[in-house]
Short mmCIF file of C-alpha atoms and ligand atoms in Angstrom, two decimals:
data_model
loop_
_atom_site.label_atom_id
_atom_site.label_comp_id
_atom_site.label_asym_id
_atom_site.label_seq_id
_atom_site.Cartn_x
_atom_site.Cartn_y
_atom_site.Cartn_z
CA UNK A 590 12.87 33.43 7.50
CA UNK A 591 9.90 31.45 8.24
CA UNK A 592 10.09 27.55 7.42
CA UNK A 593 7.74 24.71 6.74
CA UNK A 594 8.26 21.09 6.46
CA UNK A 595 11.84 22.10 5.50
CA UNK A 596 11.29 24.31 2.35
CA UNK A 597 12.23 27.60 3.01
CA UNK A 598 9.58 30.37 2.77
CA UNK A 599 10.61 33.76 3.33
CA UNK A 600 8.94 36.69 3.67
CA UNK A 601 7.90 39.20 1.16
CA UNK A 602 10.41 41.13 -0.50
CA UNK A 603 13.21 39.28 0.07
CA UNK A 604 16.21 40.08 -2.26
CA UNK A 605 18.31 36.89 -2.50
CA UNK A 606 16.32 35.47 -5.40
CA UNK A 607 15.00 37.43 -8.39
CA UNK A 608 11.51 35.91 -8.40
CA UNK A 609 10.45 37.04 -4.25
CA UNK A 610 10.45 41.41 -5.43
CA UNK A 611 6.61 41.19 -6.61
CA UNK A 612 4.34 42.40 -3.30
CA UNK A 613 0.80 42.33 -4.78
CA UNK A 614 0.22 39.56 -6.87
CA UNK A 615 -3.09 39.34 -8.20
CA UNK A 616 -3.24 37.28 -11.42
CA UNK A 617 -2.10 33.60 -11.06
CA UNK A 618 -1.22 31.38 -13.54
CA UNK A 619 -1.61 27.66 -12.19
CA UNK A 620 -0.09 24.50 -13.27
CA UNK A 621 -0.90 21.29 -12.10
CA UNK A 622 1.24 17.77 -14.37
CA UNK A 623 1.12 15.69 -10.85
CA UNK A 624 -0.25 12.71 -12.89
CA UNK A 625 -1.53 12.30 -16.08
CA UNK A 626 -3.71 15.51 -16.35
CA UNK A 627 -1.83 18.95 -17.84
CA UNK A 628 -4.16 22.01 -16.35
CA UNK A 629 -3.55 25.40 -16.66
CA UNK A 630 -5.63 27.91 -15.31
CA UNK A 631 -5.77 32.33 -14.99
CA UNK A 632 -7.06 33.09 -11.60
CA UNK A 633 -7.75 36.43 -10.82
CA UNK A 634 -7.94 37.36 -6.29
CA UNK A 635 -10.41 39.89 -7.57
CA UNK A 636 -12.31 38.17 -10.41
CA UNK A 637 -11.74 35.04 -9.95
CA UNK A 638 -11.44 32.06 -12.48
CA UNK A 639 -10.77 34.02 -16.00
CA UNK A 640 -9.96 30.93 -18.08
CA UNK A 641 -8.89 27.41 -17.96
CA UNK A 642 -7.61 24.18 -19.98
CA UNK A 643 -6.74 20.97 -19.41
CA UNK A 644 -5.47 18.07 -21.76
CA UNK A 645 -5.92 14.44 -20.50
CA UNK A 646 -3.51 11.92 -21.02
CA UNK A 647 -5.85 8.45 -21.17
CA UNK A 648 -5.29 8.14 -24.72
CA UNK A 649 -2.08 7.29 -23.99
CA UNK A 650 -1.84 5.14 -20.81
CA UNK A 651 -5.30 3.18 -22.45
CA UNK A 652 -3.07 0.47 -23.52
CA UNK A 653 -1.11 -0.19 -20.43
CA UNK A 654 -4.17 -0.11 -18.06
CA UNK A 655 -2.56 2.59 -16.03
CA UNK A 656 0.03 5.66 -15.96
CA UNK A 657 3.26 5.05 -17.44
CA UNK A 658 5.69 7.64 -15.96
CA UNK A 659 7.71 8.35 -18.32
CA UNK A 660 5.03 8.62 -20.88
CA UNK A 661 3.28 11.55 -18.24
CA UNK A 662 6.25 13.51 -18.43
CA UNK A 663 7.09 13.25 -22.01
CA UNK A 664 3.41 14.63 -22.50
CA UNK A 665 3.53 17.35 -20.24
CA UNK A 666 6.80 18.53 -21.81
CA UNK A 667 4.72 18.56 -25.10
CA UNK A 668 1.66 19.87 -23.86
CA UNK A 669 2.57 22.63 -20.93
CA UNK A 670 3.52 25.89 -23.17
CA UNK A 671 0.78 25.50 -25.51
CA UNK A 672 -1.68 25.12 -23.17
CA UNK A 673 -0.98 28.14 -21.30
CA UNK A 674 -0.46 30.38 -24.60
CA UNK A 675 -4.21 28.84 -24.91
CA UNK A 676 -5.14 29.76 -21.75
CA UNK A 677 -4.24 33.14 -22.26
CA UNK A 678 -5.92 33.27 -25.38
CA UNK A 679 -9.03 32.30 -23.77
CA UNK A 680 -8.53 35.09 -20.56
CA UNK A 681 -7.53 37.37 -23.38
CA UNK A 682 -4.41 38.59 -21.81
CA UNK A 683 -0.35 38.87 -22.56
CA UNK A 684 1.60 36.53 -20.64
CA UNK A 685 3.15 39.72 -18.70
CA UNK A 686 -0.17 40.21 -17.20
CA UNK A 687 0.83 36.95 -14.87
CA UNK A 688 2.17 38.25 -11.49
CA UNK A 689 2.20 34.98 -10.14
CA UNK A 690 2.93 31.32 -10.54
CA UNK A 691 1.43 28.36 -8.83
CA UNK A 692 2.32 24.84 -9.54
CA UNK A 693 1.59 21.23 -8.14
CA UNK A 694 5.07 20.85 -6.02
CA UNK A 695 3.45 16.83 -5.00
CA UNK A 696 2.36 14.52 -4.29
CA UNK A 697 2.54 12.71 -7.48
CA UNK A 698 4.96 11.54 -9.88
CA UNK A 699 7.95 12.63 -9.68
CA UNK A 700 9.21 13.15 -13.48
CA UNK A 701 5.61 14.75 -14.44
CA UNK A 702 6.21 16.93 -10.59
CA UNK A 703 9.40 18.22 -12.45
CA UNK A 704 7.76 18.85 -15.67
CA UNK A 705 5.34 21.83 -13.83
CA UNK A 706 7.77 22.81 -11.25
CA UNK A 707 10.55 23.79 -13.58
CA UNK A 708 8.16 25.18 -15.92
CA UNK A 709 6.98 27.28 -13.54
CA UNK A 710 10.36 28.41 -11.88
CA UNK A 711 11.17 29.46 -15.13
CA UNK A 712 8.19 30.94 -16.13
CA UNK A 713 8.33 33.27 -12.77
CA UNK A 714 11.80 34.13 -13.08
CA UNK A 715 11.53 35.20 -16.50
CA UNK A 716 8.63 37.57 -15.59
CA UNK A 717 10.14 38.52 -12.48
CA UNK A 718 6.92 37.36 -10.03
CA UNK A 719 6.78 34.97 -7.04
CA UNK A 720 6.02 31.37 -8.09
CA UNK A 721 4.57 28.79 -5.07
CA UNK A 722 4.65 24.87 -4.85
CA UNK A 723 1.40 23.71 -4.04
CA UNK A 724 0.18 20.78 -2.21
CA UNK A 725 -1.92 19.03 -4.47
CA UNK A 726 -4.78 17.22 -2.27
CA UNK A 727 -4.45 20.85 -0.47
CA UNK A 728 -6.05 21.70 -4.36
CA UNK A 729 -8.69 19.39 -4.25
CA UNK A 730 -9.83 20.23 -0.36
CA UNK A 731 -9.95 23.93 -1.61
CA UNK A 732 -11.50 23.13 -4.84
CA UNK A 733 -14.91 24.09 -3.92
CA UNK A 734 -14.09 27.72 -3.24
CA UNK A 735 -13.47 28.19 -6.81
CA UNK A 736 -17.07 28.99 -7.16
CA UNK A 737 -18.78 28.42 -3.84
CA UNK A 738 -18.23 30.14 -0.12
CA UNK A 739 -16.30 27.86 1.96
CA UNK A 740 -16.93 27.94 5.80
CA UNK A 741 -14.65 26.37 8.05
CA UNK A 742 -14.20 24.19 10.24
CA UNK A 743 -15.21 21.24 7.77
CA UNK A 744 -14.68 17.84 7.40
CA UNK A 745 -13.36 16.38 4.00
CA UNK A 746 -14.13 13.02 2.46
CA UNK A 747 -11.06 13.32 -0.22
CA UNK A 748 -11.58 10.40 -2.48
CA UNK A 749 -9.20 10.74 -5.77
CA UNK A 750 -7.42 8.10 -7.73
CA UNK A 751 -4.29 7.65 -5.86
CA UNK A 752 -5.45 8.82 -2.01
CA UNK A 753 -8.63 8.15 0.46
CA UNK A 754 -8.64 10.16 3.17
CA UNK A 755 -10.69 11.99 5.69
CA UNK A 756 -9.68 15.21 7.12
CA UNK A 757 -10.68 17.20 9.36
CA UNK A 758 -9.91 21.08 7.96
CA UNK A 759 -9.58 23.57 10.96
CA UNK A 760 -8.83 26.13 9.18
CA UNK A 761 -6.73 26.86 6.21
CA UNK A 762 -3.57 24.77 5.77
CA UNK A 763 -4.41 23.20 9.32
CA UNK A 764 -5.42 19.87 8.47
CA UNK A 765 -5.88 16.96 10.20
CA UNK A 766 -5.80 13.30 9.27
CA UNK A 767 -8.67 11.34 10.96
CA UNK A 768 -8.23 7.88 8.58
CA UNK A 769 -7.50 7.01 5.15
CA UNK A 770 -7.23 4.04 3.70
CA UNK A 771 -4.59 1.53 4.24
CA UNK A 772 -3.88 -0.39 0.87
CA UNK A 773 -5.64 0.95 -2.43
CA UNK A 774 -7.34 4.18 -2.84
CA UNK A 775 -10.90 4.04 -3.82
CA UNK A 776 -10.34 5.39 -7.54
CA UNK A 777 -7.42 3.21 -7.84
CA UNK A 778 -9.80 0.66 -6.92
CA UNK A 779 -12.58 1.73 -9.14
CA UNK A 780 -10.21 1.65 -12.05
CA UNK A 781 -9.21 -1.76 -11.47
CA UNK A 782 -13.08 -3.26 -11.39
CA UNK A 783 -13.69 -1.50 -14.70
CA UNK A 784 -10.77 -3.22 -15.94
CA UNK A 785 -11.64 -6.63 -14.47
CA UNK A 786 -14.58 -5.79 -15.91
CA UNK A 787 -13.89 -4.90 -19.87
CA UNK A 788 -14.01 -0.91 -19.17
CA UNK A 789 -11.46 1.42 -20.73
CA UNK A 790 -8.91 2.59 -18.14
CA UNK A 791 -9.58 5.38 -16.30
CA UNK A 792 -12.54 3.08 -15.37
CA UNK A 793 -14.61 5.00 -12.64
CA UNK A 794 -17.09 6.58 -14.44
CA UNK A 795 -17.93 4.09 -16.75
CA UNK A 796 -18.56 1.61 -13.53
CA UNK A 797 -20.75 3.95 -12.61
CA UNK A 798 -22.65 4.04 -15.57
CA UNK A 799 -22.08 0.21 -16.15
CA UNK A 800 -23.89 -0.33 -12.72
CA UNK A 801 -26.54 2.12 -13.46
CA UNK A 802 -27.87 -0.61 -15.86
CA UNK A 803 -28.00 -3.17 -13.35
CA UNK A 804 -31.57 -4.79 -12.50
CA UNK A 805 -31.53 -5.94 -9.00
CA UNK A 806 -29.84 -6.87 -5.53
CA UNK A 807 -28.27 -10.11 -6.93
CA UNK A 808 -25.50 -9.42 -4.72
CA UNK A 809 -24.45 -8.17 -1.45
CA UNK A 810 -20.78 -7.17 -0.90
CA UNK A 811 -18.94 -7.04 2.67
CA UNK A 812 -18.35 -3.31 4.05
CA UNK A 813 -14.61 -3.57 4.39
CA UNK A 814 -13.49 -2.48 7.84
CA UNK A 815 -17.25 -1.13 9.04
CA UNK A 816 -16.80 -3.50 12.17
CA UNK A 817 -13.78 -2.02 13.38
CA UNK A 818 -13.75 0.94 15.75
CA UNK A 819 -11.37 4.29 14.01
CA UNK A 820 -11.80 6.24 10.42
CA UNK A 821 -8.77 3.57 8.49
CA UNK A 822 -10.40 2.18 5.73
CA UNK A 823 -9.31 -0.87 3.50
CA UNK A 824 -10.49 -1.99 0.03
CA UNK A 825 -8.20 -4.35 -1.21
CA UNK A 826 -10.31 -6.88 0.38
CA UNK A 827 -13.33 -5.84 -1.31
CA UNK A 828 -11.34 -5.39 -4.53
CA UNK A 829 -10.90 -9.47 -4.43
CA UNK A 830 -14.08 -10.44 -3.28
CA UNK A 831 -15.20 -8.81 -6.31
CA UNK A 832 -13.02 -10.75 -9.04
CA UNK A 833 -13.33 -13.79 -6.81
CA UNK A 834 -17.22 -13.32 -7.62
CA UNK A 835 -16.93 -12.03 -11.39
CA UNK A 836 -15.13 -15.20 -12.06
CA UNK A 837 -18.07 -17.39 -10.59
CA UNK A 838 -20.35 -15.52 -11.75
CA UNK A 839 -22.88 -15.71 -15.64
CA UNK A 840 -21.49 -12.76 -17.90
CA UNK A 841 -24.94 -11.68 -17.77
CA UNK A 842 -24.09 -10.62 -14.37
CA UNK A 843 -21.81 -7.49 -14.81
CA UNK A 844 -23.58 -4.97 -14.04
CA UNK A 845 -24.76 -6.46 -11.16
CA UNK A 846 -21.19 -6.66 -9.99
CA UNK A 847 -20.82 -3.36 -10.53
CA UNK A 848 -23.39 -2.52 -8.79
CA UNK A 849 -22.39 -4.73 -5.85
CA UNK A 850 -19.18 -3.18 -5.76
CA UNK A 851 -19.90 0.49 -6.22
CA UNK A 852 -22.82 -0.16 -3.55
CA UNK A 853 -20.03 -1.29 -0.90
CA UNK A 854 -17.89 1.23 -1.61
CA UNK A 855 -20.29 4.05 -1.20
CA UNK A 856 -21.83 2.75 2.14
CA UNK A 857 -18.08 1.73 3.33
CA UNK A 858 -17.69 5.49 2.93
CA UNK A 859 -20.65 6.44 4.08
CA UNK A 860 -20.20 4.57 7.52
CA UNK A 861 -16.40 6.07 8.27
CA UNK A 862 -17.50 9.60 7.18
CA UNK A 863 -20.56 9.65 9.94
CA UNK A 864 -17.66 7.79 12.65
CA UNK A 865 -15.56 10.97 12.01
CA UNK A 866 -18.36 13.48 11.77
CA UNK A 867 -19.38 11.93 15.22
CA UNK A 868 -15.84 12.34 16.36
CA UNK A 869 -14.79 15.46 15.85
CA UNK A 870 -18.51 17.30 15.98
CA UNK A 871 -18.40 19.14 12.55
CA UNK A 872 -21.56 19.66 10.79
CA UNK A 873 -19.69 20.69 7.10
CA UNK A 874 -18.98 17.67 4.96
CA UNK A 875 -16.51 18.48 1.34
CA UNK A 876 -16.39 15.77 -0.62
CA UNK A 877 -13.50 16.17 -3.23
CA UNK A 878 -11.13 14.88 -5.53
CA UNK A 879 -11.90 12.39 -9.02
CA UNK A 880 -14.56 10.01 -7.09
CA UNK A 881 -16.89 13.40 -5.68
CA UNK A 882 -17.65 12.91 -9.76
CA UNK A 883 -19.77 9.79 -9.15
CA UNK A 884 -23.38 10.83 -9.12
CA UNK A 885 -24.54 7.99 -6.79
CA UNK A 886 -22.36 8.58 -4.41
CA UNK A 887 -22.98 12.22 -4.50
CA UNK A 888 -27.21 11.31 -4.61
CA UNK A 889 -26.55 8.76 -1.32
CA UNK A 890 -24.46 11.28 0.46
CA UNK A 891 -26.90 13.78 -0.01
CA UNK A 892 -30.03 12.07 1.07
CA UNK A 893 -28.14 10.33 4.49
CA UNK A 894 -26.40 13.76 5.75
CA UNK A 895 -29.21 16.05 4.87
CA UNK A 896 -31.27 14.31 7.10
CA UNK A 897 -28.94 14.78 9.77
CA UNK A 898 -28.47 18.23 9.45
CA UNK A 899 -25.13 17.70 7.66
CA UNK A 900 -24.03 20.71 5.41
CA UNK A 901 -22.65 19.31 2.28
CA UNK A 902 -20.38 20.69 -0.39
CA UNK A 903 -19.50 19.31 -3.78
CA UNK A 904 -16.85 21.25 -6.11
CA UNK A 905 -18.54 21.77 -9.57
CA UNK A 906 -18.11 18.55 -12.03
CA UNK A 907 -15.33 19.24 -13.43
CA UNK A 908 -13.15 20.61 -10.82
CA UNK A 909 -13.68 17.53 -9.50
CA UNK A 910 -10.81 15.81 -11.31
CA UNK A 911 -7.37 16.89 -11.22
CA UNK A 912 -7.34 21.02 -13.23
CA UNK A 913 -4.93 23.69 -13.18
CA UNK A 914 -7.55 26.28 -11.43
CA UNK A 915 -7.33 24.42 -8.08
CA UNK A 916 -3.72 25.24 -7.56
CA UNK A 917 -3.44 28.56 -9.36
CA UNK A 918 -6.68 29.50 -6.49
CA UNK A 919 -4.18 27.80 -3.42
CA UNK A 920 -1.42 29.15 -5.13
CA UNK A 921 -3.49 32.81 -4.85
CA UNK A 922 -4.03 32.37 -1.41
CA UNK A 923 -0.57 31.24 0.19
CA UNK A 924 0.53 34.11 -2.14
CA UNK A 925 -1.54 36.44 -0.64
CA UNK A 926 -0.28 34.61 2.84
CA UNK A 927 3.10 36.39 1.95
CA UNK A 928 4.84 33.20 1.35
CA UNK A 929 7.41 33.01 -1.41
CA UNK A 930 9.81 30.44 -2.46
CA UNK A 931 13.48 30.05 -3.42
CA UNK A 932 14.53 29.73 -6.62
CA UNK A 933 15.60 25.90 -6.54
CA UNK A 934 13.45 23.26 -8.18
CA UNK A 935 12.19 21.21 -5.52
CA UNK A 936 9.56 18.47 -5.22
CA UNK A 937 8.25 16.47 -3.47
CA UNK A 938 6.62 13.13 -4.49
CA UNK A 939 5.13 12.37 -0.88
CA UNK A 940 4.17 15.05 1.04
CA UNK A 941 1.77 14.60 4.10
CA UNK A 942 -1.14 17.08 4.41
CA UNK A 943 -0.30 17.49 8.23
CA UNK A 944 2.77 19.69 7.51
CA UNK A 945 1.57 22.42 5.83
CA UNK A 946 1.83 25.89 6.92
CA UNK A 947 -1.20 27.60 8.94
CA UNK A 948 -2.81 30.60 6.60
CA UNK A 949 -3.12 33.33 8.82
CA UNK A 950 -5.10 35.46 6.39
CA UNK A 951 -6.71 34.10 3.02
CA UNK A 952 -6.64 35.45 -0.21
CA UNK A 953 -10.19 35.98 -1.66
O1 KG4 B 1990 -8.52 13.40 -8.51
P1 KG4 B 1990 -8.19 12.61 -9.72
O2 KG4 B 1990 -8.43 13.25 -11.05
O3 KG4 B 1990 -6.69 12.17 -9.74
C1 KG4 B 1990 -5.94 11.88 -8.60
O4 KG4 B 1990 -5.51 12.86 -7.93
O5 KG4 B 1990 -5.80 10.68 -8.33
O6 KG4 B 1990 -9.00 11.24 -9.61
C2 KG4 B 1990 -9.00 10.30 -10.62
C3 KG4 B 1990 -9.79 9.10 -10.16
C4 KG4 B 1990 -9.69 7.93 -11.11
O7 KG4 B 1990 -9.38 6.76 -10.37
C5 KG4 B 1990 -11.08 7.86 -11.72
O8 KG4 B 1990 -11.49 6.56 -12.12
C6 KG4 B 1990 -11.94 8.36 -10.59
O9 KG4 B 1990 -11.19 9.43 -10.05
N1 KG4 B 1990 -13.26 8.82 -11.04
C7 KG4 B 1990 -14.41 8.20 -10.69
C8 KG4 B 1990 -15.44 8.88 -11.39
N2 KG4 B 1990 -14.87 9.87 -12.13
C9 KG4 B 1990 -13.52 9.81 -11.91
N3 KG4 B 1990 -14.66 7.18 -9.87
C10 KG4 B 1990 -15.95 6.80 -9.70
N4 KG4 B 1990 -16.98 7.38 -10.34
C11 KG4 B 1990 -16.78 8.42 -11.19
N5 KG4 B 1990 -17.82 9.00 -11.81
ZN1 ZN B 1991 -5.94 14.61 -7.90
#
């Protein structure tokens, strides 16, 4: 039996649990309830994406200005089967046409982690086909290969609402961290200057459309950590020289804040991606995960690496954010890997990247 950061994977067509006897598994149903997003998604190895659905939960963290845990789960409990009798509807196929199911296994919350993971367990026992846990920034890395060629070795800027990392990918499931950031991620921050700012929670992309208003240089903001040698990145700082500045500041000036702030992050950014570019010699930049969604950063990263020579990939719009199709497309691939799982409910609410298992072959 092969093993990998201590969860058991054995190989195919094992007897010892009724869900390991499926060999060729081809259609994947994915399921991703990490944190306040239910996505399902039909991937097909052959085909590829055949449907899709996701159901947000903002509504209903709004009034708390962030996730409420409890809430998450209670909504993915609602929302989980009828999304994926949707999803079906929308592929057009029975649920028996599923011969595999992949689900966010972490990191995330650990009550919505449950939700999906038990979900799917049961879902994949009940059918008799092979379910996988799936590492969820593992999802967002991949993300672009949902519709795009991915070559590697690449470098990935992973910039989502609870992690800031960069990684340097050296082949499938060998990743390596080069820095991430040592107090708030950069959504996380984003979220809190929108609502410092009077912008609905999840705030990022209405700061970016707040500070698309903005008129003119009225401020410059510090580059947190630019000055120091490595790829660690900090923007707590930054997150209080901005309020300490709002609070000075004429309400007239909001969007300039914005501005200020969104301008410091994306150059901050900017700055450690080139360092580990530099570093490691890759010429393949991903940028992934809820914050690849901002088009200014996506326009600035553009114009400074194409001029260096810098291959660039985005995922489409909205695989950007968290969706079900990213892990039902890893889930495809580490199935197609021949690993299988037990049939235990296990998650795990921190995970690092670092000890996933090599893919010796990939799915398509
Ligand atoms: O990847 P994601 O959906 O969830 C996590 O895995 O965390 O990322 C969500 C984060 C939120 O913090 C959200 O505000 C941010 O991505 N985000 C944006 C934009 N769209 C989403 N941040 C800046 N600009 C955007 N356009
Ligand atoms: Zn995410």
């Amino acid at each position: 039996m092969l093993s990998c950061a201590g969860v058991p994977i054995k190989a195919t067509g094992s007897r010892s649990s009724p869900i390991n006897d499926k060999i060729n598994v081809n259609k994947i149903l994915g399921i991703e309830s990490s944190c306040d997003e239910t996505g399902i998604a039909l991937y097909d190895t052959d085909a590829g994406l055949l449907a899709h659905k996701l159901h947000s939960q903002v509504e209903r963290h709004r009034a708390y200005g962030g996730v409420v845990p409890e809430l998450a789960s209670r909504d993915h409990l609602r929302y989980l089967l009828p999304l994926i009798q949707q999803t079906l509807d929308q592929a057009d196929l029975p649920l028996q046409a599923v011969d595999g199911v992949a689900y966010t296994a972490g990191p995330g919350l650990a009550g919505a982690l449950l939700v999906g993971a038990a979900s799917a367990k049961a879902l994949a026992w009940a059918l008799g086909v092979p379910a996988m846990g799936v590492h969820h920034l593992e999802g967002h890395l991949l993300s672009p290969m949902l519709d795009q060629t991915l070559e590697l070795p690449c470098l990935c800027l992973l910039v989502s609402g609870g992690h800031t990392q960069l990684i340097e990918v050296r082949a499938l499931g060998e990743y390596h961290n080069l820095g991430q950031s040592l107090d708030d991620a950069v959504g996380e921050s984003f979220d809190k200057i929108a609502l410092l700012l009077g912008l609905d929670y999840p705030g990022g992309s209405a700061l970016e459309q707040l500070a698309q208003t903005a008129t003119g240089g009225h401020y410059q903001f510090p580059l947190p950590m630019t000055d120091r040698p490595g790829c660690d990145m900090s923007f707590s700082g930054l997150k209080t020289h901005t309020i300490t500045t709002y609070r000075k500041a004429p309400p007239e000036h909001r969007a300039e804040i914005a501005h200020a702030f969104q301008h410091a992050v994306i150059e901050t950014l900017l700055i450690k991606t080139w360092r580990a570019l530099q570093e490691t010699g890759l010429q393949r930049l991903v940028i992934s995960g809820g914050v690849s969604a901002n088009r200014q950063l996506r326009r600035r990263f553009t114009q400074y690496f194409t001029e260096k020579g810098v291959e660039l990939i985005f995922p489409t719009m909205e695989f950007c954010t968290d969706n079900g199709a990213m892990i039902a497309l890893v889930g495809a691939i580490r199935l197609a890997n021949g690993e299988r799982e037990q049939l235990e409910i296990n998650v795990r609410p921190r995970w690092p990247l670092e000890n996933l298992c090599k893919i010796a072959q990939a799915g398509k």
